[in-house]
Amino acid sequence: MGAGQGLRAKTRDLFSRGFRQRGAIAPSGYLRTFKIGDYVDIKVNSAIHKGMPFKYYQGKTGRVWNVTKRAVGVEVNKIVRGIQLKKRMHVRIEHVQLSKCREGFLARRAANDKLRAECKKTGNALPSMKRQPAGPRPAFEVSGKLETVTAIPYDIEKEVAKKEDKFARRAGGARGVAAGRSTEGLWALAWTQRAGWLVFNVGALALGKRAFVQQLRRGGRVGGWFAPPLCLALPCLVLRGSFLAPCFLTHANANATQWHDDAE
């Protein structure tokens, strides 16, 4: 089924009223005065179905050529196949409002008349009253202290030597010696930390075994079927990390020593 082709087809949004503008029409809408020659804007009020113009003229500006009891005659220009035609229609006053298209012209005309009267009174020459397009922005001076910025040259030999020194420190443990500790001292510290982690994980493993036994006695109902494997998997993961943690701590101490050496 195709779309409708009626006189008000596809006007659901076109004729909809604005926010907080629905409801009964205010009495001031009927107390407006329209004169022949006034410019009006056609704005359809969908609450009033009588005297409604065709949807093409929504938002168009026209000139009043006739005034009746409940409506005004509006003359609107319409372009048909490249030809400008003058269309005349009668529209109820609920669907029109006074246009503001001539406010700028009327204000400029009043200002020109005032300037012309002043020049005539003082005897000065009348300046040009034509509107001028906006010109370029005015020039200005930049003040302040000038600072010349130059690029730092890249020394490839220095960068290569720095990288070689870094690799040498990692391989030979020179960072520990520079920080006042020997390589043997770092390894002793690592093994001490590893022993501490081992004691901790033995206790965690014992607790995990106890929880596992309790789960077996209860039939695995409390905590679900995945609780017994989790009781053993968690201590195993911690036990695995206990052997890697001292290595990470040793590497962190070495990096801190390297940052200290670079700062010096």
PDB file of N, CA and C in Angstrom, residues 82-134:
ATOM      1  N   GLY A  82      10.447  27.482 -12.994  1.00  0.00           N
ATOM      2  CA  GLY A  82      11.337  28.616 -13.228  1.00  0.00           C
ATOM      3  C   GLY A  82      10.635  29.942 -13.398  1.00  0.00           C
ATOM      4  N   ILE A  83       9.336  29.979 -13.281  1.00  0.00           N
ATOM      5  CA  ILE A  83       8.579  31.215 -13.435  1.00  0.00           C
ATOM      6  C   ILE A  83       8.006  31.597 -12.077  1.00  0.00           C
ATOM      7  N   GLN A  84       8.176  32.860 -11.687  1.00  0.00           N
ATOM      8  CA  GLN A  84       7.673  33.336 -10.406  1.00  0.00           C
ATOM      9  C   GLN A  84       6.237  33.812 -10.576  1.00  0.00           C
ATOM     10  N   LEU A  85       5.335  33.129  -9.874  1.00  0.00           N
ATOM     11  CA  LEU A  85       3.921  33.459  -9.929  1.00  0.00           C
ATOM     12  C   LEU A  85       3.480  34.064  -8.610  1.00  0.00           C
ATOM     13  N   LYS A  86       2.470  34.915  -8.671  1.00  0.00           N
ATOM     14  CA  LYS A  86       1.900  35.514  -7.469  1.00  0.00           C
ATOM     15  C   LYS A  86       0.602  34.788  -7.137  1.00  0.00           C
ATOM     16  N   LYS A  87       0.598  34.155  -5.970  1.00  0.00           N
ATOM     17  CA  LYS A  87      -0.557  33.403  -5.515  1.00  0.00           C
ATOM     18  C   LYS A  87      -1.300  34.196  -4.450  1.00  0.00           C
ATOM     19  N   ARG A  88      -2.612  34.321  -4.608  1.00  0.00           N
ATOM     20  CA  ARG A  88      -3.448  35.024  -3.634  1.00  0.00           C
ATOM     21  C   ARG A  88      -4.402  34.042  -2.982  1.00  0.00           C
ATOM     22  N   MET A  89      -4.512  34.117  -1.674  1.00  0.00           N
ATOM     23  CA  MET A  89      -5.391  33.216  -0.924  1.00  0.00           C
ATOM     24  C   MET A  89      -5.856  33.931   0.336  1.00  0.00           C
ATOM     25  N   HIS A  90      -6.922  33.433   0.906  1.00  0.00           N
ATOM     26  CA  HIS A  90      -7.430  33.942   2.169  1.00  0.00           C
ATOM     27  C   HIS A  90      -7.116  32.922   3.266  1.00  0.00           C
ATOM     28  N   VAL A  91      -6.509  33.390   4.332  1.00  0.00           N
ATOM     29  CA  VAL A  91      -6.087  32.543   5.440  1.00  0.00           C
ATOM     30  C   VAL A  91      -6.652  33.131   6.723  1.00  0.00           C
ATOM     31  N   ARG A  92      -7.189  32.275   7.580  1.00  0.00           N
ATOM     32  CA  ARG A  92      -7.686  32.761   8.862  1.00  0.00           C
ATOM     33  C   ARG A  92      -6.541  33.298   9.698  1.00  0.00           C
ATOM     34  N   ILE A  93      -6.870  34.218  10.608  1.00  0.00           N
ATOM     35  CA  ILE A  93      -5.830  34.915  11.357  1.00  0.00           C
ATOM     36  C   ILE A  93      -5.106  33.990  12.325  1.00  0.00           C
ATOM     37  N   GLU A  94      -5.687  32.809  12.640  1.00  0.00           N
ATOM     38  CA  GLU A  94      -4.982  31.872  13.518  1.00  0.00           C
ATOM     39  C   GLU A  94      -3.746  31.275  12.862  1.00  0.00           C
ATOM     40  N   HIS A  95      -3.693  31.335  11.531  1.00  0.00           N
ATOM     41  CA  HIS A  95      -2.599  30.698  10.801  1.00  0.00           C
ATOM     42  C   HIS A  95      -1.562  31.700  10.290  1.00  0.00           C
ATOM     43  N   VAL A  96      -1.638  32.965  10.691  1.00  0.00           N
ATOM     44  CA  VAL A  96      -0.671  33.966  10.249  1.00  0.00           C
ATOM     45  C   VAL A  96      -0.174  34.738  11.470  1.00  0.00           C
ATOM     46  N   GLN A  97       0.981  35.341  11.320  1.00  0.00           N
ATOM     47  CA  GLN A  97       1.548  36.209  12.357  1.00  0.00           C
ATOM     48  C   GLN A  97       2.373  37.296  11.675  1.00  0.00           C
ATOM     49  N   LEU A  98       2.452  38.445  12.304  1.00  0.00           N
ATOM     50  CA  LEU A  98       3.192  39.562  11.728  1.00  0.00           C
ATOM     51  C   LEU A  98       4.663  39.197  11.557  1.00  0.00           C
ATOM     52  N   SER A  99       5.214  39.514  10.404  1.00  0.00           N
ATOM     53  CA  SER A  99       6.593  39.154  10.096  1.00  0.00           C
ATOM     54  C   SER A  99       7.565  40.201  10.638  1.00  0.00           C
ATOM     55  N   LYS A 100       8.758  39.749  10.926  1.00  0.00           N
ATOM     56  CA  LYS A 100       9.827  40.634  11.393  1.00  0.00           C
ATOM     57  C   LYS A 100      10.876  40.884  10.307  1.00  0.00           C
ATOM     58  N   CYS A 101      10.509  40.616   9.057  1.00  0.00           N
ATOM     59  CA  CYS A 101      11.494  40.728   7.981  1.00  0.00           C
ATOM     60  C   CYS A 101      11.860  42.180   7.671  1.00  0.00           C
ATOM     61  N   ARG A 102      11.039  43.136   8.092  1.00  0.00           N
ATOM     62  CA  ARG A 102      11.309  44.548   7.770  1.00  0.00           C
ATOM     63  C   ARG A 102      11.815  45.334   8.969  1.00  0.00           C
ATOM     64  N   GLU A 103      12.030  44.684  10.100  1.00  0.00           N
ATOM     65  CA  GLU A 103      12.485  45.437  11.275  1.00  0.00           C
ATOM     66  C   GLU A 103      13.857  46.062  11.039  1.00  0.00           C
ATOM     67  N   GLY A 104      14.780  45.311  10.463  1.00  0.00           N
ATOM     68  CA  GLY A 104      16.115  45.865  10.199  1.00  0.00           C
ATOM     69  C   GLY A 104      16.075  47.022   9.217  1.00  0.00           C
ATOM     70  N   PHE A 105      15.251  46.896   8.180  1.00  0.00           N
ATOM     71  CA  PHE A 105      15.133  47.982   7.200  1.00  0.00           C
ATOM     72  C   PHE A 105      14.517  49.237   7.812  1.00  0.00           C
ATOM     73  N   LEU A 106      13.470  49.065   8.622  1.00  0.00           N
ATOM     74  CA  LEU A 106      12.832  50.229   9.235  1.00  0.00           C
ATOM     75  C   LEU A 106      13.767  50.932  10.214  1.00  0.00           C
ATOM     76  N   ALA A 107      14.549  50.174  10.980  1.00  0.00           N
ATOM     77  CA  ALA A 107      15.501  50.788  11.913  1.00  0.00           C
ATOM     78  C   ALA A 107      16.593  51.530  11.146  1.00  0.00           C
ATOM     79  N   ARG A 108      17.082  50.940  10.054  1.00  0.00           N
ATOM     80  CA  ARG A 108      18.131  51.615   9.269  1.00  0.00           C
ATOM     81  C   ARG A 108      17.586  52.872   8.584  1.00  0.00           C
ATOM     82  N   ARG A 109      16.336  52.834   8.137  1.00  0.00           N
ATOM     83  CA  ARG A 109      15.747  54.019   7.508  1.00  0.00           C
ATOM     84  C   ARG A 109      15.571  55.153   8.507  1.00  0.00           C
ATOM     85  N   ALA A 110      15.152  54.817   9.751  1.00  0.00           N
ATOM     86  CA  ALA A 110      15.003  55.858  10.772  1.00  0.00           C
ATOM     87  C   ALA A 110      16.347  56.467  11.127  1.00  0.00           C
ATOM     88  N   ALA A 111      17.410  55.622  11.208  1.00  0.00           N
ATOM     89  CA  ALA A 111      18.741  56.146  11.530  1.00  0.00           C
ATOM     90  C   ALA A 111      19.255  57.036  10.408  1.00  0.00           C
ATOM     91  N   ASN A 112      19.002  56.690   9.163  1.00  0.00           N
ATOM     92  CA  ASN A 112      19.448  57.519   8.036  1.00  0.00           C
ATOM     93  C   ASN A 112      18.711  58.857   8.006  1.00  0.00           C
ATOM     94  N   ASP A 113      17.420  58.824   8.290  1.00  0.00           N
ATOM     95  CA  ASP A 113      16.665  60.080   8.321  1.00  0.00           C
ATOM     96  C   ASP A 113      17.169  61.008   9.425  1.00  0.00           C
ATOM     97  N   LYS A 114      17.498  60.418  10.578  1.00  0.00           N
ATOM     98  CA  LYS A 114      18.026  61.228  11.675  1.00  0.00           C
ATOM     99  C   LYS A 114      19.378  61.817  11.311  1.00  0.00           C
ATOM    100  N   LEU A 115      20.242  61.048  10.663  1.00  0.00           N
ATOM    101  CA  LEU A 115      21.561  61.546  10.258  1.00  0.00           C
ATOM    102  C   LEU A 115      21.427  62.608   9.179  1.00  0.00           C
ATOM    103  N   ARG A 116      20.507  62.448   8.271  1.00  0.00           N
ATOM    104  CA  ARG A 116      20.305  63.442   7.210  1.00  0.00           C
ATOM    105  C   ARG A 116      19.819  64.765   7.789  1.00  0.00           C
ATOM    106  N   ALA A 117      18.942  64.705   8.809  1.00  0.00           N
ATOM    107  CA  ALA A 117      18.441  65.939   9.430  1.00  0.00           C
ATOM    108  C   ALA A 117      19.556  66.649  10.186  1.00  0.00           C
ATOM    109  N   GLU A 118      20.437  65.892  10.866  1.00  0.00           N
ATOM    110  CA  GLU A 118      21.538  66.513  11.599  1.00  0.00           C
ATOM    111  C   GLU A 118      22.535  67.173  10.643  1.00  0.00           C
ATOM    112  N   CYS A 119      22.831  66.528   9.544  1.00  0.00           N
ATOM    113  CA  CYS A 119      23.769  67.111   8.583  1.00  0.00           C
ATOM    114  C   CYS A 119      23.187  68.384   7.951  1.00  0.00           C
ATOM    115  N   LYS A 120      21.907  68.380   7.710  1.00  0.00           N
ATOM    116  CA  LYS A 120      21.279  69.567   7.138  1.00  0.00           C
ATOM    117  C   LYS A 120      21.265  70.725   8.125  1.00  0.00           C
ATOM    118  N   LYS A 121      21.122  70.380   9.411  1.00  0.00           N
ATOM    119  CA  LYS A 121      21.083  71.425  10.439  1.00  0.00           C
ATOM    120  C   LYS A 121      22.455  72.019  10.671  1.00  0.00           C
ATOM    121  N   THR A 122      23.500  71.187  10.685  1.00  0.00           N
ATOM    122  CA  THR A 122      24.856  71.673  10.947  1.00  0.00           C
ATOM    123  C   THR A 122      25.580  72.122   9.686  1.00  0.00           C
ATOM    124  N   GLY A 123      25.084  71.757   8.537  1.00  0.00           N
ATOM    125  CA  GLY A 123      25.724  72.148   7.292  1.00  0.00           C
ATOM    126  C   GLY A 123      26.878  71.264   6.876  1.00  0.00           C
ATOM    127  N   ASN A 124      27.055  70.137   7.485  1.00  0.00           N
ATOM    128  CA  ASN A 124      28.135  69.228   7.100  1.00  0.00           C
ATOM    129  C   ASN A 124      27.736  68.400   5.879  1.00  0.00           C
ATOM    130  N   ALA A 125      28.755  67.824   5.256  1.00  0.00           N
ATOM    131  CA  ALA A 125      28.503  66.985   4.083  1.00  0.00           C
ATOM    132  C   ALA A 125      27.850  65.676   4.521  1.00  0.00           C
ATOM    133  N   LEU A 126      26.945  65.192   3.703  1.00  0.00           N
ATOM    134  CA  LEU A 126      26.231  63.965   4.032  1.00  0.00           C
ATOM    135  C   LEU A 126      27.114  62.758   3.722  1.00  0.00           C
ATOM    136  N   PRO A 127      27.415  61.920   4.707  1.00  0.00           N
ATOM    137  CA  PRO A 127      28.244  60.740   4.436  1.00  0.00           C
ATOM    138  C   PRO A 127      27.463  59.682   3.670  1.00  0.00           C
ATOM    139  N   SER A 128      28.191  58.690   3.181  1.00  0.00           N
ATOM    140  CA  SER A 128      27.564  57.591   2.440  1.00  0.00           C
ATOM    141  C   SER A 128      26.731  56.728   3.393  1.00  0.00           C
ATOM    142  N   MET A 129      25.521  56.470   2.978  1.00  0.00           N
ATOM    143  CA  MET A 129      24.609  55.675   3.799  1.00  0.00           C
ATOM    144  C   MET A 129      24.445  54.250   3.289  1.00  0.00           C
ATOM    145  N   LYS A 130      25.244  53.880   2.320  1.00  0.00           N
ATOM    146  CA  LYS A 130      25.140  52.516   1.788  1.00  0.00           C
ATOM    147  C   LYS A 130      25.760  51.522   2.775  1.00  0.00           C
ATOM    148  N   ARG A 131      25.172  50.372   2.828  1.00  0.00           N
ATOM    149  CA  ARG A 131      25.708  49.311   3.689  1.00  0.00           C
ATOM    150  C   ARG A 131      26.965  48.724   3.058  1.00  0.00           C
ATOM    151  N   GLN A 132      27.975  48.567   3.885  1.00  0.00           N
ATOM    152  CA  GLN A 132      29.254  48.054   3.421  1.00  0.00           C
ATOM    153  C   GLN A 132      29.460  46.638   3.963  1.00  0.00           C
ATOM    154  N   PRO A 133      30.035  45.762   3.149  1.00  0.00           N
ATOM    155  CA  PRO A 133      30.312  44.410   3.657  1.00  0.00           C
ATOM    156  C   PRO A 133      31.404  44.439   4.719  1.00  0.00           C
ATOM    157  N   ALA A 134      31.399  43.441   5.558  1.00  0.00           N
ATOM    158  CA  ALA A 134      32.397  43.377   6.629  1.00  0.00           C
ATOM    159  C   ALA A 134      33.783  43.184   6.030  1.00  0.00           C
TER     160      ALA A 134
END
